[in-house]
PDB file of C-alpha atoms in Angstrom:
ATOM      1  CA  UNK S  19      19.531   7.480  -1.520  1.00  0.00           C
ATOM      2  CA  UNK S  20      16.957   8.619   0.967  1.00  0.00           C
ATOM      3  CA  UNK S  21      14.168   6.229   0.055  1.00  0.00           C
ATOM      4  CA  UNK S  22      13.349   2.592   0.677  1.00  0.00           C
ATOM      5  CA  UNK S  23      15.293   0.320  -1.637  1.00  0.00           C
ATOM      6  CA  UNK S  24      14.592  -3.252  -2.603  1.00  0.00           C
ATOM      7  CA  UNK S  25      16.589  -5.857  -4.439  1.00  0.00           C
ATOM      8  CA  UNK S  26      16.431  -7.501  -6.816  1.00  0.00           C
ATOM      9  CA  UNK S  27      13.946  -5.495  -8.836  1.00  0.00           C
ATOM     10  CA  UNK S  28      12.995  -8.604 -10.781  1.00  0.00           C
ATOM     11  CA  UNK S  29      13.454 -12.246  -9.945  1.00  0.00           C
ATOM     12  CA  UNK S  30      12.568 -15.213 -12.108  1.00  0.00           C
ATOM     13  CA  UNK S  31      12.866 -18.607 -10.513  1.00  0.00           C
ATOM     14  CA  UNK S  32      11.818 -22.164 -11.064  1.00  0.00           C
ATOM     15  CA  UNK S  33       9.131 -23.825  -9.039  1.00  0.00           C
ATOM     16  CA  UNK S  34      10.586 -25.453  -5.950  1.00  0.00           C
ATOM     17  CA  UNK S  35      13.568 -23.138  -5.603  1.00  0.00           C
ATOM     18  CA  UNK S  36      14.122 -20.820  -2.622  1.00  0.00           C
ATOM     19  CA  UNK S  37      14.314 -17.054  -3.078  1.00  0.00           C
ATOM     20  CA  UNK S  38      15.438 -14.172  -0.898  1.00  0.00           C
ATOM     21  CA  UNK S  39      14.140 -10.654  -1.271  1.00  0.00           C
ATOM     22  CA  UNK S  40      15.907  -7.761   0.373  1.00  0.00           C
ATOM     23  CA  UNK S  41      14.657  -4.470   1.767  1.00  0.00           C
ATOM     24  CA  UNK S  42      16.708  -1.489   2.932  1.00  0.00           C
ATOM     25  CA  UNK S  43      14.472   0.893   4.883  1.00  0.00           C
ATOM     26  CA  UNK S  44      14.924   4.610   5.277  1.00  0.00           C
ATOM     27  CA  UNK S  45      17.646   5.306   7.793  1.00  0.00           C
ATOM     28  CA  UNK S  46      16.180   5.824  11.240  1.00  0.00           C
ATOM     29  CA  UNK S  47      12.872   4.129  10.490  1.00  0.00           C
ATOM     30  CA  UNK S  48      12.269   1.521  13.155  1.00  0.00           C
ATOM     31  CA  UNK S  49       9.164  -0.010  11.618  1.00  0.00           C
ATOM     32  CA  UNK S  50       9.327  -2.158   8.498  1.00  0.00           C
ATOM     33  CA  UNK S  51       6.499  -3.831   6.615  1.00  0.00           C
ATOM     34  CA  UNK S  52       6.248  -6.410   3.851  1.00  0.00           C
ATOM     35  CA  UNK S  53       3.279  -6.525   1.491  1.00  0.00           C
ATOM     36  CA  UNK S  54       2.406  -8.684  -1.482  1.00  0.00           C
ATOM     37  CA  UNK S  55       0.619  -7.381  -4.541  1.00  0.00           C
ATOM     38  CA  UNK S  56      -0.763 -10.095  -6.764  1.00  0.00           C
ATOM     39  CA  UNK S  57      -2.247  -9.448 -10.181  1.00  0.00           C
ATOM     40  CA  UNK S  58      -5.634  -7.815  -9.770  1.00  0.00           C
ATOM     41  CA  UNK S  59      -5.305  -7.710  -6.002  1.00  0.00           C
ATOM     42  CA  UNK S  60      -4.638  -4.941  -3.569  1.00  0.00           C
ATOM     43  CA  UNK S  61      -1.756  -4.872  -1.196  1.00  0.00           C
ATOM     44  CA  UNK S  62      -1.807  -7.857   1.118  1.00  0.00           C
ATOM     45  CA  UNK S  63      -0.065  -7.347   4.452  1.00  0.00           C
ATOM     46  CA  UNK S  64       2.520 -10.021   5.232  1.00  0.00           C
ATOM     47  CA  UNK S  65       4.575  -9.032   8.273  1.00  0.00           C
ATOM     48  CA  UNK S  66       5.577  -6.094  10.416  1.00  0.00           C
ATOM     49  CA  UNK S  67       8.868  -5.507  12.203  1.00  0.00           C
ATOM     50  CA  UNK S  68       9.527  -3.169  15.080  1.00  0.00           C
ATOM     51  CA  UNK S  69      13.274  -3.152  15.390  1.00  0.00           C
ATOM     52  CA  UNK S  70      14.389  -6.731  14.908  1.00  0.00           C
ATOM     53  CA  UNK S  71      11.269  -8.337  16.281  1.00  0.00           C
ATOM     54  CA  UNK S  72       8.091  -9.161  14.396  1.00  0.00           C
ATOM     55  CA  UNK S  73       5.038  -8.471  16.569  1.00  0.00           C
ATOM     56  CA  UNK S  74       2.692  -9.257  13.716  1.00  0.00           C
ATOM     57  CA  UNK S  75       3.407 -11.954  11.180  1.00  0.00           C
ATOM     58  CA  UNK S  76      -0.215 -12.875  10.703  1.00  0.00           C
ATOM     59  CA  UNK S  77      -0.167 -12.169   6.983  1.00  0.00           C
ATOM     60  CA  UNK S  78       2.454 -14.727   6.029  1.00  0.00           C
ATOM     61  CA  UNK S  79       0.498 -17.117   3.800  1.00  0.00           C
ATOM     62  CA  UNK S  80       2.291 -20.337   4.749  1.00  0.00           C
ATOM     63  CA  UNK S  81       5.270 -21.716   6.614  1.00  0.00           C
ATOM     64  CA  UNK S  82       7.246 -21.493   3.381  1.00  0.00           C
ATOM     65  CA  UNK S  83       7.407 -17.750   4.021  1.00  0.00           C
ATOM     66  CA  UNK S  84       9.730 -16.269   6.623  1.00  0.00           C
ATOM     67  CA  UNK S  85      11.377 -12.944   7.234  1.00  0.00           C
ATOM     68  CA  UNK S  86      14.057 -11.547   9.418  1.00  0.00           C
ATOM     69  CA  UNK S  87      15.522  -8.197  10.190  1.00  0.00           C
ATOM     70  CA  UNK S  88      18.995  -7.561  11.500  1.00  0.00           C
ATOM     71  CA  UNK S  89      20.522  -4.525  13.144  1.00  0.00           C
ATOM     72  CA  UNK S  90      17.163  -2.827  13.087  1.00  0.00           C
ATOM     73  CA  UNK S  91      17.743  -2.113   9.431  1.00  0.00           C
ATOM     74  CA  UNK S  92      17.870  -4.502   6.485  1.00  0.00           C
ATOM     75  CA  UNK S  93      15.158  -7.122   6.168  1.00  0.00           C
ATOM     76  CA  UNK S  94      15.077 -10.297   4.129  1.00  0.00           C
ATOM     77  CA  UNK S  95      11.917 -12.088   3.052  1.00  0.00           C
ATOM     78  CA  UNK S  96      12.564 -15.728   2.214  1.00  0.00           C
ATOM     79  CA  UNK S  97      10.228 -17.956   0.267  1.00  0.00           C
ATOM     80  CA  UNK S  98      11.117 -21.640   0.312  1.00  0.00           C
ATOM     81  CA  UNK S  99      10.050 -24.161  -2.299  1.00  0.00           C
ATOM     82  CA  UNK S 100       8.415 -21.477  -4.397  1.00  0.00           C
ATOM     83  CA  UNK S 101       5.104 -22.172  -6.086  1.00  0.00           C
ATOM     84  CA  UNK S 102       3.563 -20.485  -9.102  1.00  0.00           C
ATOM     85  CA  UNK S 103       0.989 -18.788  -6.896  1.00  0.00           C
ATOM     86  CA  UNK S 104       3.842 -16.973  -5.158  1.00  0.00           C
ATOM     87  CA  UNK S 105       4.330 -14.896  -8.309  1.00  0.00           C
ATOM     88  CA  UNK S 106       3.622 -11.311  -7.316  1.00  0.00           C
ATOM     89  CA  UNK S 107       5.223  -7.984  -6.558  1.00  0.00           C
ATOM     90  CA  UNK S 108       6.615  -7.894  -3.051  1.00  0.00           C
ATOM     91  CA  UNK S 109       6.646  -4.407  -1.571  1.00  0.00           C
ATOM     92  CA  UNK S 110       8.498  -3.201   1.460  1.00  0.00           C
ATOM     93  CA  UNK S 111       7.675  -0.081   3.445  1.00  0.00           C
ATOM     94  CA  UNK S 112       9.173   1.641   6.440  1.00  0.00           C
ATOM     95  CA  UNK S 113       8.055   4.244   8.919  1.00  0.00           C
ATOM     96  CA  UNK S 114       8.872   5.923  12.157  1.00  0.00           C
ATOM     97  CA  UNK S 115       6.799   4.615  15.017  1.00  0.00           C
ATOM     98  CA  UNK S 116       5.656   6.861  17.799  1.00  0.00           C
ATOM     99  CA  UNK S 117       3.177   6.515  20.556  1.00  0.00           C
ATOM    100  CA  UNK S 118       0.123   8.553  21.296  1.00  0.00           C
ATOM    101  CA  UNK S 119      -1.805  10.111  18.494  1.00  0.00           C
ATOM    102  CA  UNK S 120       1.104  10.663  16.157  1.00  0.00           C
ATOM    103  CA  UNK S 121       0.703   8.967  12.835  1.00  0.00           C
ATOM    104  CA  UNK S 122       3.694   8.047  10.759  1.00  0.00           C
ATOM    105  CA  UNK S 123       3.420   7.499   7.044  1.00  0.00           C
ATOM    106  CA  UNK S 124       4.655   4.310   5.471  1.00  0.00           C
ATOM    107  CA  UNK S 125       7.129   4.972   2.687  1.00  0.00           C
ATOM    108  CA  UNK S 126       7.256   2.295   0.031  1.00  0.00           C
ATOM    109  CA  UNK S 127      10.068   0.834  -1.983  1.00  0.00           C
ATOM    110  CA  UNK S 128       9.799   0.051  -5.708  1.00  0.00           C
ATOM    111  CA  UNK S 129       9.093  -3.616  -5.079  1.00  0.00           C
ATOM    112  CA  UNK S 130      10.509  -6.905  -6.287  1.00  0.00           C
ATOM    113  CA  UNK S 131       8.612  -8.603  -9.093  1.00  0.00           C
ATOM    114  CA  UNK S 132       8.823 -12.348  -8.499  1.00  0.00           C
ATOM    115  CA  UNK S 133       7.944 -14.757 -11.278  1.00  0.00           C
ATOM    116  CA  UNK S 134       7.839 -18.463 -10.525  1.00  0.00           C
ATOM    117  CA  UNK S 135       7.923 -20.617 -13.643  1.00  0.00           C
TER     118      UNK S 135
ATOM    119  CA  UNK W  23     -12.485  -5.553  10.882  1.00  0.00           C
ATOM    120  CA  UNK W  24     -11.447  -2.983   8.354  1.00  0.00           C
ATOM    121  CA  UNK W  25     -12.391  -3.090   4.714  1.00  0.00           C
ATOM    122  CA  UNK W  26     -11.780  -0.802   1.761  1.00  0.00           C
ATOM    123  CA  UNK W  27     -13.771  -1.173  -1.431  1.00  0.00           C
ATOM    124  CA  UNK W  28     -12.770   0.325  -4.731  1.00  0.00           C
ATOM    125  CA  UNK W  29     -15.526  -0.808  -7.036  1.00  0.00           C
ATOM    126  CA  UNK W  30     -13.936   0.565 -10.196  1.00  0.00           C
ATOM    127  CA  UNK W  31     -11.173  -1.774 -11.283  1.00  0.00           C
ATOM    128  CA  UNK W  32     -10.321   0.086 -14.482  1.00  0.00           C
ATOM    129  CA  UNK W  33     -11.266   3.486 -15.852  1.00  0.00           C
ATOM    130  CA  UNK W  34     -10.336   5.042 -19.180  1.00  0.00           C
ATOM    131  CA  UNK W  35     -10.772   8.726 -19.888  1.00  0.00           C
ATOM    132  CA  UNK W  36      -9.676  11.043 -22.627  1.00  0.00           C
ATOM    133  CA  UNK W  37      -7.115  13.629 -21.689  1.00  0.00           C
ATOM    134  CA  UNK W  38      -8.573  16.787 -20.120  1.00  0.00           C
ATOM    135  CA  UNK W  39     -11.653  14.997 -18.865  1.00  0.00           C
ATOM    136  CA  UNK W  40     -12.404  14.977 -15.150  1.00  0.00           C
ATOM    137  CA  UNK W  41     -12.468  11.613 -13.414  1.00  0.00           C
ATOM    138  CA  UNK W  42     -13.577  10.495  -9.959  1.00  0.00           C
ATOM    139  CA  UNK W  43     -12.214   7.399  -8.264  1.00  0.00           C
ATOM    140  CA  UNK W  44     -14.553   5.951  -5.678  1.00  0.00           C
ATOM    141  CA  UNK W  45     -13.601   4.575  -2.297  1.00  0.00           C
ATOM    142  CA  UNK W  46     -15.922   3.159   0.343  1.00  0.00           C
ATOM    143  CA  UNK W  47     -14.609   1.955   3.678  1.00  0.00           C
ATOM    144  CA  UNK W  48     -15.770   0.006   6.704  1.00  0.00           C
ATOM    145  CA  UNK W  49     -14.408   0.273  10.218  1.00  0.00           C
ATOM    146  CA  UNK W  50     -15.682  -0.054  13.743  1.00  0.00           C
ATOM    147  CA  UNK W  51     -13.208   2.530  14.981  1.00  0.00           C
ATOM    148  CA  UNK W  52     -14.408   6.047  15.600  1.00  0.00           C
ATOM    149  CA  UNK W  53     -10.960   7.427  14.954  1.00  0.00           C
ATOM    150  CA  UNK W  54      -9.143   6.415  11.824  1.00  0.00           C
ATOM    151  CA  UNK W  55      -7.096   7.635   8.883  1.00  0.00           C
ATOM    152  CA  UNK W  56      -7.796   7.461   5.197  1.00  0.00           C
ATOM    153  CA  UNK W  57      -5.233   7.613   2.413  1.00  0.00           C
ATOM    154  CA  UNK W  58      -4.768   7.662  -1.297  1.00  0.00           C
ATOM    155  CA  UNK W  59      -1.639   6.345  -2.962  1.00  0.00           C
ATOM    156  CA  UNK W  60      -0.612   6.450  -6.605  1.00  0.00           C
ATOM    157  CA  UNK W  61       1.294   3.585  -8.196  1.00  0.00           C
ATOM    158  CA  UNK W  62       2.746   4.603 -11.568  1.00  0.00           C
ATOM    159  CA  UNK W  63       4.091   1.974 -13.983  1.00  0.00           C
ATOM    160  CA  UNK W  64       7.450   2.145 -12.217  1.00  0.00           C
ATOM    161  CA  UNK W  65       5.786   0.352  -9.316  1.00  0.00           C
ATOM    162  CA  UNK W  66       6.627   2.540  -6.349  1.00  0.00           C
ATOM    163  CA  UNK W  67       3.666   3.719  -4.288  1.00  0.00           C
ATOM    164  CA  UNK W  68       3.502   7.475  -3.978  1.00  0.00           C
ATOM    165  CA  UNK W  69       1.649   8.945  -1.024  1.00  0.00           C
ATOM    166  CA  UNK W  70      -0.968  11.508  -2.082  1.00  0.00           C
ATOM    167  CA  UNK W  71      -3.038  12.379   0.954  1.00  0.00           C
ATOM    168  CA  UNK W  72      -3.953  11.414   4.504  1.00  0.00           C
ATOM    169  CA  UNK W  73      -7.113  12.524   6.280  1.00  0.00           C
ATOM    170  CA  UNK W  74      -8.209  11.761   9.809  1.00  0.00           C
ATOM    171  CA  UNK W  75     -11.752  10.874  10.658  1.00  0.00           C
ATOM    172  CA  UNK W  76     -12.395  14.100  12.536  1.00  0.00           C
ATOM    173  CA  UNK W  77     -11.630  16.285   9.585  1.00  0.00           C
ATOM    174  CA  UNK W  78     -14.337  16.103   6.948  1.00  0.00           C
ATOM    175  CA  UNK W  79     -13.251  19.231   5.193  1.00  0.00           C
ATOM    176  CA  UNK W  80     -12.659  18.557   1.533  1.00  0.00           C
ATOM    177  CA  UNK W  81      -9.205  19.193   0.212  1.00  0.00           C
ATOM    178  CA  UNK W  82      -7.888  20.473  -3.073  1.00  0.00           C
ATOM    179  CA  UNK W  83      -4.328  20.230  -4.267  1.00  0.00           C
ATOM    180  CA  UNK W  84      -3.847  21.495  -7.769  1.00  0.00           C
ATOM    181  CA  UNK W  85      -5.851  19.245 -10.076  1.00  0.00           C
ATOM    182  CA  UNK W  86      -6.522  16.776  -7.275  1.00  0.00           C
ATOM    183  CA  UNK W  87      -9.414  16.996  -4.852  1.00  0.00           C
ATOM    184  CA  UNK W  88     -10.795  14.682  -2.225  1.00  0.00           C
ATOM    185  CA  UNK W  89     -14.342  14.408  -0.931  1.00  0.00           C
ATOM    186  CA  UNK W  90     -14.616  12.783   2.497  1.00  0.00           C
ATOM    187  CA  UNK W  91     -18.143  11.967   3.682  1.00  0.00           C
ATOM    188  CA  UNK W  92     -18.486  10.041   6.928  1.00  0.00           C
ATOM    189  CA  UNK W  93     -22.235   9.700   6.431  1.00  0.00           C
ATOM    190  CA  UNK W  94     -21.644   7.457   3.437  1.00  0.00           C
ATOM    191  CA  UNK W  95     -18.230   6.135   4.531  1.00  0.00           C
ATOM    192  CA  UNK W  96     -16.695   7.383   1.336  1.00  0.00           C
ATOM    193  CA  UNK W  97     -13.447   9.089   0.449  1.00  0.00           C
ATOM    194  CA  UNK W  98     -13.560   9.829  -3.256  1.00  0.00           C
ATOM    195  CA  UNK W  99     -10.741  11.243  -5.312  1.00  0.00           C
ATOM    196  CA  UNK W 100     -11.247  13.522  -8.299  1.00  0.00           C
ATOM    197  CA  UNK W 101      -8.685  14.461 -10.908  1.00  0.00           C
ATOM    198  CA  UNK W 102      -9.625  17.546 -12.880  1.00  0.00           C
ATOM    199  CA  UNK W 103      -8.434  18.017 -16.452  1.00  0.00           C
ATOM    200  CA  UNK W 104      -6.688  14.651 -16.487  1.00  0.00           C
ATOM    201  CA  UNK W 105      -3.313  14.242 -18.125  1.00  0.00           C
ATOM    202  CA  UNK W 106      -1.507  11.235 -19.559  1.00  0.00           C
ATOM    203  CA  UNK W 107       0.908  11.346 -16.613  1.00  0.00           C
ATOM    204  CA  UNK W 108      -2.023  10.614 -14.326  1.00  0.00           C
ATOM    205  CA  UNK W 109      -2.187   7.096 -15.771  1.00  0.00           C
ATOM    206  CA  UNK W 110      -1.502   4.794 -12.828  1.00  0.00           C
ATOM    207  CA  UNK W 111      -3.127   2.510 -10.310  1.00  0.00           C
ATOM    208  CA  UNK W 112      -4.636   4.419  -7.421  1.00  0.00           C
ATOM    209  CA  UNK W 113      -5.099   2.810  -4.024  1.00  0.00           C
ATOM    210  CA  UNK W 114      -7.387   3.922  -1.249  1.00  0.00           C
ATOM    211  CA  UNK W 115      -6.393   2.776   2.241  1.00  0.00           C
ATOM    212  CA  UNK W 116      -7.611   2.891   5.820  1.00  0.00           C
ATOM    213  CA  UNK W 117      -5.736   2.765   9.093  1.00  0.00           C
ATOM    214  CA  UNK W 118      -6.777   2.530  12.689  1.00  0.00           C
ATOM    215  CA  UNK W 119      -5.720   5.523  14.725  1.00  0.00           C
ATOM    216  CA  UNK W 120      -4.578   3.587  17.721  1.00  0.00           C
ATOM    217  CA  UNK W 121      -1.435   1.593  17.854  1.00  0.00           C
ATOM    218  CA  UNK W 122      -2.125  -2.117  17.777  1.00  0.00           C
ATOM    219  CA  UNK W 123       0.920  -4.191  18.517  1.00  0.00           C
ATOM    220  CA  UNK W 124       2.986  -1.061  18.136  1.00  0.00           C
ATOM    221  CA  UNK W 125       1.880   0.062  14.725  1.00  0.00           C
ATOM    222  CA  UNK W 126      -1.066   1.279  12.785  1.00  0.00           C
ATOM    223  CA  UNK W 127      -2.221  -1.454  10.447  1.00  0.00           C
ATOM    224  CA  UNK W 128      -3.156  -0.208   7.014  1.00  0.00           C
ATOM    225  CA  UNK W 129      -5.783  -1.929   4.902  1.00  0.00           C
ATOM    226  CA  UNK W 130      -5.650  -1.258   1.167  1.00  0.00           C
ATOM    227  CA  UNK W 131      -8.322  -1.483  -1.488  1.00  0.00           C
ATOM    228  CA  UNK W 132      -7.604  -3.475  -4.639  1.00  0.00           C
ATOM    229  CA  UNK W 133      -6.844  -0.341  -6.600  1.00  0.00           C
ATOM    230  CA  UNK W 134      -8.328   1.432  -9.593  1.00  0.00           C
ATOM    231  CA  UNK W 135      -6.324   1.422 -12.787  1.00  0.00           C
ATOM    232  CA  UNK W 136      -6.706   4.766 -14.526  1.00  0.00           C
ATOM    233  CA  UNK W 137      -5.754   5.125 -18.157  1.00  0.00           C
ATOM    234  CA  UNK W 138      -5.705   8.605 -19.614  1.00  0.00           C
ATOM    235  CA  UNK W 139      -5.811   8.493 -23.388  1.00  0.00           C
ATOM    236  CA  UNK W 140      -4.153  11.330 -25.294  1.00  0.00           C
TER     237      UNK W 140
END
């Protein structure tokens, strides 16, 4: 597949459990983004990766949230001790990054719907 | 700081009616990009259009048209002769033109849910 893929598509967990959400970006895309879409809310930026480093993690809502990226490709978003307010759709996007005035579109995956009971 | 406002949270129209989705933005940058994305029930965001702040020319693509007016900081989206397949959530978004920390941060509105009734 040529697009961004995410797994699982749906995840139901109990409050207090840890969850891992996976994102496979488009091959060759060096930039990777995580967003959260809560009911009735827009897309909330969580974290950005350039390669394996995260220059901007300002959107992570608490220290229960962490993310990593390995090999400049796959990324995992981990939520520890999940709470009911973590229930949302978690979207991943990837893009090329270039300098100057070039703009590179973010291509989105289908998202992971997380439900915390 | 960037802000995107989509005042219409939900709109319902009857098939074949025209519908306009409003988007108002705020930015201190003089150079920026504006976008519209479509999110069908499947959940995946589909890119529709990108405009840069120097290009105020309106654009038409089939039944879709966009009206960009810098004077009112608006970037409205019109669907002509709506169809049931147009039912989705539509997001307006804004991005700085310069790279900040190596990327162009995109700010999204909360979305407008459009329901087209057969």
